[in-house]
Structure formats: C-alpha cells, structure tokens
Amino acid sequence: MEIQEFRKVYKNLDQLILILLVLVLPIFGMIYLYQSSGTLTWDLPELPLLVGQILSGAGIGLLVAQYLLFRKKVKAVFLTEDLLAKLKIYANATRERYVILFVVALICSVGLLFFGSAIYNFIFAGALFFFSVAKPTPDRIKSLLKLSQEDAEVIRLASRPD
C-alpha cells in the first residue's frame, strides 16, 4: 500500500475542516460582538419573525441531518475490504458533514445579526461541538470504521505530517 495516497486523502480532509472553521469563527464572533455591544447600529431592515423561525428551524434541522447523513454514508464502508476505498468513503462523508456544519454556522450568523436571539448562540455552540467532536483522528477513524490494528497503523502513519 502506498502511504502517500492515504496521506493525501487525510491531509485534504484536515485542511478543509481547518479552512471552514477559520472562516466561520470570525464571522460569528464579529456579529456576536456587534450584537452584545448594543451601541453600534447598521440600520438593518426588520425581517418578519417567520424568517427568524425558519432560520432557527433550519439550523436545528441541519444539525440533526448532518449527524444522521454521516452515519448513513459511513455504513457503505462495510461493503468494501479495500482500506483506501474505506478512507475515501469516510472522507467524503466527513466532507459533507463539515460543509453542512459550515452552513449551520452561517445560518446562525445571519440569524443572530438580524434577530439577536440567543437560540442562534445555542445552535452555533452545537455546530462547534460537532466541529470538534467529529474531527477525524486516527483513533476515531479506527473505532468508527472498525479497523484492524494493521489498518489502524496505516491511518495513524498517514495522519502524521510529511
């Protein structure tokens, strides 16, 4: 097995997660600070309460959906014996999961900006929880994919920097 292929899949996934997190944290942080300062006004239009309810519902729905979709897609791993194929299936499922979490964080940012409701802080905290708990590590991959010691060692080696 060529460890470089494994390393490439793992590294690309890790970089995507980092980029998404680096993009969303400052956006939400600035809006949170804007809302909590109380002195700045951007003269934002008043949106109907229904829009706020749709945003919060979409945020919560997507948080649940990303978890369920990830679990469903990872089940395809057990249909193959090839470790690289397993890692690619896992990486694609994880990529989709993090894009959904990114969208949830953006929804929370927009909701907090226009409505200032604390529900968006809680939904964002849920997204951050999944951002950290679901981050791929060799141990998580080993247990989730039920890998043998030999396969787990290949993943561990692939996760190391060049």
PDB file of C-alpha atoms in Angstrom:
ATOM      1  CA  MET A   1       0.000   0.000   0.000  1.00  0.00           C
ATOM      2  CA  GLU A   2       1.239   3.448  -0.884  1.00  0.00           C
ATOM      3  CA  ILE A   3       1.056   5.574   2.265  1.00  0.00           C
ATOM      4  CA  GLN A   4       1.177   8.770   0.196  1.00  0.00           C
ATOM      5  CA  GLU A   5      -2.328   8.170  -1.169  1.00  0.00           C
ATOM      6  CA  PHE A   6      -3.677   7.749   2.356  1.00  0.00           C
ATOM      7  CA  ARG A   7      -1.792  10.833   3.500  1.00  0.00           C
ATOM      8  CA  LYS A   8      -3.212  12.896   0.631  1.00  0.00           C
ATOM      9  CA  VAL A   9      -6.823  11.944   1.483  1.00  0.00           C
ATOM     10  CA  TYR A  10      -6.276  12.601   5.191  1.00  0.00           C
ATOM     11  CA  LYS A  11      -4.417  15.887   4.633  1.00  0.00           C
ATOM     12  CA  ASN A  12      -7.037  17.265   2.210  1.00  0.00           C
ATOM     13  CA  LEU A  13      -9.808  16.473   4.669  1.00  0.00           C
ATOM     14  CA  ASP A  14      -7.922  18.039   7.552  1.00  0.00           C
ATOM     15  CA  GLN A  15      -7.221  21.207   5.550  1.00  0.00           C
ATOM     16  CA  LEU A  16     -10.875  21.582   4.536  1.00  0.00           C
ATOM     17  CA  ILE A  17     -12.019  21.325   8.139  1.00  0.00           C
ATOM     18  CA  LEU A  18      -9.482  23.914   9.250  1.00  0.00           C
ATOM     19  CA  ILE A  19     -10.423  26.331   6.448  1.00  0.00           C
ATOM     20  CA  LEU A  20     -14.146  26.069   7.209  1.00  0.00           C
ATOM     21  CA  LEU A  21     -13.542  26.656  10.897  1.00  0.00           C
ATOM     22  CA  VAL A  22     -11.228  29.609  10.265  1.00  0.00           C
ATOM     23  CA  LEU A  23     -13.866  31.185   8.007  1.00  0.00           C
ATOM     24  CA  VAL A  24     -16.850  30.769  10.281  1.00  0.00           C
ATOM     25  CA  LEU A  25     -15.408  31.666  13.691  1.00  0.00           C
ATOM     26  CA  PRO A  26     -14.524  35.299  12.884  1.00  0.00           C
ATOM     27  CA  ILE A  27     -17.821  35.879  11.085  1.00  0.00           C
ATOM     28  CA  PHE A  28     -19.909  34.687  14.004  1.00  0.00           C
ATOM     29  CA  GLY A  29     -17.557  36.309  16.516  1.00  0.00           C
ATOM     30  CA  MET A  30     -17.841  39.733  14.909  1.00  0.00           C
ATOM     31  CA  ILE A  31     -21.620  39.512  14.739  1.00  0.00           C
ATOM     32  CA  TYR A  32     -21.781  38.326  18.347  1.00  0.00           C
ATOM     33  CA  LEU A  33     -19.631  41.256  19.474  1.00  0.00           C
ATOM     34  CA  TYR A  34     -21.751  43.639  17.383  1.00  0.00           C
ATOM     35  CA  GLN A  35     -24.940  42.326  18.998  1.00  0.00           C
ATOM     36  CA  SER A  36     -23.562  42.381  22.527  1.00  0.00           C
ATOM     37  CA  SER A  37     -22.087  45.896  22.261  1.00  0.00           C
ATOM     38  CA  GLY A  38     -25.514  47.475  21.884  1.00  0.00           C
ATOM     39  CA  THR A  39     -24.044  50.786  20.733  1.00  0.00           C
ATOM     40  CA  LEU A  40     -23.489  50.166  17.038  1.00  0.00           C
ATOM     41  CA  THR A  41     -26.309  50.376  14.552  1.00  0.00           C
ATOM     42  CA  TRP A  42     -26.167  49.171  10.983  1.00  0.00           C
ATOM     43  CA  ASP A  43     -29.757  50.141  10.211  1.00  0.00           C
ATOM     44  CA  LEU A  44     -30.612  46.613   9.163  1.00  0.00           C
ATOM     45  CA  PRO A  45     -34.097  46.021   7.813  1.00  0.00           C
ATOM     46  CA  GLU A  46     -36.705  44.471  10.070  1.00  0.00           C
ATOM     47  CA  LEU A  47     -37.395  40.941   8.913  1.00  0.00           C
ATOM     48  CA  PRO A  48     -40.620  39.134   9.772  1.00  0.00           C
ATOM     49  CA  LEU A  49     -40.496  36.855  12.778  1.00  0.00           C
ATOM     50  CA  LEU A  50     -41.314  33.938  10.476  1.00  0.00           C
ATOM     51  CA  VAL A  51     -37.898  34.337   8.817  1.00  0.00           C
ATOM     52  CA  GLY A  52     -36.238  34.014  12.211  1.00  0.00           C
ATOM     53  CA  GLN A  53     -38.222  30.900  12.980  1.00  0.00           C
ATOM     54  CA  ILE A  54     -37.300  29.400   9.617  1.00  0.00           C
ATOM     55  CA  LEU A  55     -33.618  30.170  10.212  1.00  0.00           C
ATOM     56  CA  SER A  56     -33.573  28.638  13.683  1.00  0.00           C
ATOM     57  CA  GLY A  57     -35.552  25.616  12.477  1.00  0.00           C
ATOM     58  CA  ALA A  58     -33.185  25.161   9.545  1.00  0.00           C
ATOM     59  CA  GLY A  59     -30.177  25.396  11.853  1.00  0.00           C
ATOM     60  CA  ILE A  60     -31.517  22.765  14.236  1.00  0.00           C
ATOM     61  CA  GLY A  61     -32.730  20.569  11.373  1.00  0.00           C
ATOM     62  CA  LEU A  62     -29.365  20.675   9.641  1.00  0.00           C
ATOM     63  CA  LEU A  63     -27.548  19.839  12.880  1.00  0.00           C
ATOM     64  CA  VAL A  64     -29.637  16.692  13.204  1.00  0.00           C
ATOM     65  CA  ALA A  65     -29.432  15.938   9.467  1.00  0.00           C
ATOM     66  CA  GLN A  66     -25.620  16.111   9.331  1.00  0.00           C
ATOM     67  CA  TYR A  67     -25.369  13.526  12.097  1.00  0.00           C
ATOM     68  CA  LEU A  68     -27.859  11.142  10.503  1.00  0.00           C
ATOM     69  CA  LEU A  69     -26.482  11.558   6.971  1.00  0.00           C
ATOM     70  CA  PHE A  70     -22.935  10.959   8.167  1.00  0.00           C
ATOM     71  CA  ARG A  71     -23.917   7.744   9.946  1.00  0.00           C
ATOM     72  CA  LYS A  72     -25.823   6.529   6.885  1.00  0.00           C
ATOM     73  CA  LYS A  73     -22.985   7.249   4.444  1.00  0.00           C
ATOM     74  CA  VAL A  74     -20.324   5.668   6.644  1.00  0.00           C
ATOM     75  CA  LYS A  75     -22.218   2.372   6.594  1.00  0.00           C
ATOM     76  CA  ALA A  76     -21.019   1.973   2.982  1.00  0.00           C
ATOM     77  CA  VAL A  77     -17.524   1.393   4.408  1.00  0.00           C
ATOM     78  CA  PHE A  78     -18.531  -2.091   5.499  1.00  0.00           C
ATOM     79  CA  LEU A  79     -19.303  -3.116   1.910  1.00  0.00           C
ATOM     80  CA  THR A  80     -15.637  -2.998   0.865  1.00  0.00           C
ATOM     81  CA  GLU A  81     -12.414  -4.589   2.043  1.00  0.00           C
ATOM     82  CA  ASP A  82     -10.030  -2.045   0.470  1.00  0.00           C
ATOM     83  CA  LEU A  83      -8.660   0.324   3.125  1.00  0.00           C
ATOM     84  CA  LEU A  84      -8.127   3.228   0.724  1.00  0.00           C
ATOM     85  CA  ALA A  85     -11.715   2.898  -0.522  1.00  0.00           C
ATOM     86  CA  LYS A  86     -12.913   2.877   3.091  1.00  0.00           C
ATOM     87  CA  LEU A  87     -10.916   6.009   3.857  1.00  0.00           C
ATOM     88  CA  LYS A  88     -12.292   7.768   0.762  1.00  0.00           C
ATOM     89  CA  ILE A  89     -15.883   6.901   1.709  1.00  0.00           C
ATOM     90  CA  TYR A  90     -15.232   8.185   5.225  1.00  0.00           C
ATOM     91  CA  ALA A  91     -13.546  11.339   3.888  1.00  0.00           C
ATOM     92  CA  ASN A  92     -16.453  12.133   1.552  1.00  0.00           C
ATOM     93  CA  ALA A  93     -18.987  11.632   4.331  1.00  0.00           C
ATOM     94  CA  THR A  94     -16.921  13.815   6.655  1.00  0.00           C
ATOM     95  CA  ARG A  95     -16.517  16.490   3.974  1.00  0.00           C
ATOM     96  CA  GLU A  96     -20.294  16.656   3.507  1.00  0.00           C
ATOM     97  CA  ARG A  97     -20.779  16.760   7.258  1.00  0.00           C
ATOM     98  CA  TYR A  98     -18.470  19.735   7.674  1.00  0.00           C
ATOM     99  CA  VAL A  99     -19.997  21.649   4.780  1.00  0.00           C
ATOM    100  CA  ILE A 100     -23.398  21.236   6.453  1.00  0.00           C
ATOM    101  CA  LEU A 101     -21.919  22.404   9.770  1.00  0.00           C
ATOM    102  CA  PHE A 102     -20.450  25.408   7.955  1.00  0.00           C
ATOM    103  CA  VAL A 103     -23.894  26.243   6.554  1.00  0.00           C
ATOM    104  CA  VAL A 104     -25.397  25.902  10.047  1.00  0.00           C
ATOM    105  CA  ALA A 105     -22.822  28.342  11.384  1.00  0.00           C
ATOM    106  CA  LEU A 106     -23.604  30.809   8.588  1.00  0.00           C
ATOM    107  CA  ILE A 107     -27.337  30.490   9.297  1.00  0.00           C
ATOM    108  CA  CYS A 108     -26.626  31.238  12.948  1.00  0.00           C
ATOM    109  CA  SER A 109     -24.560  34.268  11.994  1.00  0.00           C
ATOM    110  CA  VAL A 110     -27.332  35.681   9.807  1.00  0.00           C
ATOM    111  CA  GLY A 111     -29.990  34.869  12.408  1.00  0.00           C
ATOM    112  CA  LEU A 112     -28.019  36.498  15.192  1.00  0.00           C
ATOM    113  CA  LEU A 113     -27.326  39.564  13.065  1.00  0.00           C
ATOM    114  CA  PHE A 114     -30.965  40.184  12.157  1.00  0.00           C
ATOM    115  CA  PHE A 115     -32.788  38.866  15.223  1.00  0.00           C
ATOM    116  CA  GLY A 116     -30.290  38.875  18.110  1.00  0.00           C
ATOM    117  CA  SER A 117     -31.918  35.820  19.657  1.00  0.00           C
ATOM    118  CA  ALA A 118     -29.945  33.589  21.996  1.00  0.00           C
ATOM    119  CA  ILE A 119     -31.189  30.480  20.160  1.00  0.00           C
ATOM    120  CA  TYR A 120     -28.598  31.182  17.473  1.00  0.00           C
ATOM    121  CA  ASN A 121     -25.846  31.112  20.097  1.00  0.00           C
ATOM    122  CA  PHE A 122     -27.019  27.680  21.215  1.00  0.00           C
ATOM    123  CA  ILE A 123     -27.268  26.328  17.677  1.00  0.00           C
ATOM    124  CA  PHE A 124     -23.810  27.711  16.905  1.00  0.00           C
ATOM    125  CA  ALA A 125     -22.475  26.050  20.057  1.00  0.00           C
ATOM    126  CA  GLY A 126     -23.964  22.772  18.789  1.00  0.00           C
ATOM    127  CA  ALA A 127     -22.223  23.257  15.448  1.00  0.00           C
ATOM    128  CA  LEU A 128     -18.925  23.948  17.227  1.00  0.00           C
ATOM    129  CA  PHE A 129     -19.453  20.847  19.337  1.00  0.00           C
ATOM    130  CA  PHE A 130     -19.701  18.727  16.182  1.00  0.00           C
ATOM    131  CA  PHE A 131     -16.800  20.615  14.592  1.00  0.00           C
ATOM    132  CA  SER A 132     -14.579  19.476  17.455  1.00  0.00           C
ATOM    133  CA  VAL A 133     -16.019  16.079  18.360  1.00  0.00           C
ATOM    134  CA  ALA A 134     -16.306  14.854  14.776  1.00  0.00           C
ATOM    135  CA  LYS A 135     -12.815  15.946  13.725  1.00  0.00           C
ATOM    136  CA  PRO A 136     -11.083  12.963  12.144  1.00  0.00           C
ATOM    137  CA  THR A 137      -8.332  11.446  14.245  1.00  0.00           C
ATOM    138  CA  PRO A 138      -6.713   8.045  13.762  1.00  0.00           C
ATOM    139  CA  ASP A 139      -8.424   6.693  16.896  1.00  0.00           C
ATOM    140  CA  ARG A 140     -11.865   7.920  15.823  1.00  0.00           C
ATOM    141  CA  ILE A 141     -11.407   6.516  12.339  1.00  0.00           C
ATOM    142  CA  LYS A 142     -10.261   3.185  13.770  1.00  0.00           C
ATOM    143  CA  SER A 143     -13.241   2.812  16.072  1.00  0.00           C
ATOM    144  CA  LEU A 144     -15.859   4.157  13.650  1.00  0.00           C
ATOM    145  CA  LEU A 145     -14.687   2.004  10.744  1.00  0.00           C
ATOM    146  CA  LYS A 146     -13.860  -0.975  12.998  1.00  0.00           C
ATOM    147  CA  LEU A 147     -10.347  -1.288  11.576  1.00  0.00           C
ATOM    148  CA  SER A 148      -7.809  -3.954  12.411  1.00  0.00           C
ATOM    149  CA  GLN A 149      -4.583  -2.977  14.205  1.00  0.00           C
ATOM    150  CA  GLU A 150      -2.686  -3.181  10.912  1.00  0.00           C
ATOM    151  CA  ASP A 151      -5.125  -0.908   9.074  1.00  0.00           C
ATOM    152  CA  ALA A 152      -5.284   1.479  12.021  1.00  0.00           C
ATOM    153  CA  GLU A 153      -1.492   1.769  11.912  1.00  0.00           C
ATOM    154  CA  VAL A 154      -1.650   2.766   8.227  1.00  0.00           C
ATOM    155  CA  ILE A 155      -4.174   5.506   9.102  1.00  0.00           C
ATOM    156  CA  ARG A 156      -2.017   6.645  12.005  1.00  0.00           C
ATOM    157  CA  LEU A 157       1.027   6.904   9.752  1.00  0.00           C
ATOM    158  CA  ALA A 158      -0.997   8.783   7.124  1.00  0.00           C
ATOM    159  CA  SER A 159      -2.123  11.333   9.717  1.00  0.00           C
ATOM    160  CA  ARG A 160       1.434  12.290  10.576  1.00  0.00           C
ATOM    161  CA  PRO A 161       2.946  15.342   8.898  1.00  0.00           C
ATOM    162  CA  ASP A 162       5.331  14.698   5.998  1.00  0.00           C
TER     163      ASP A 162
END
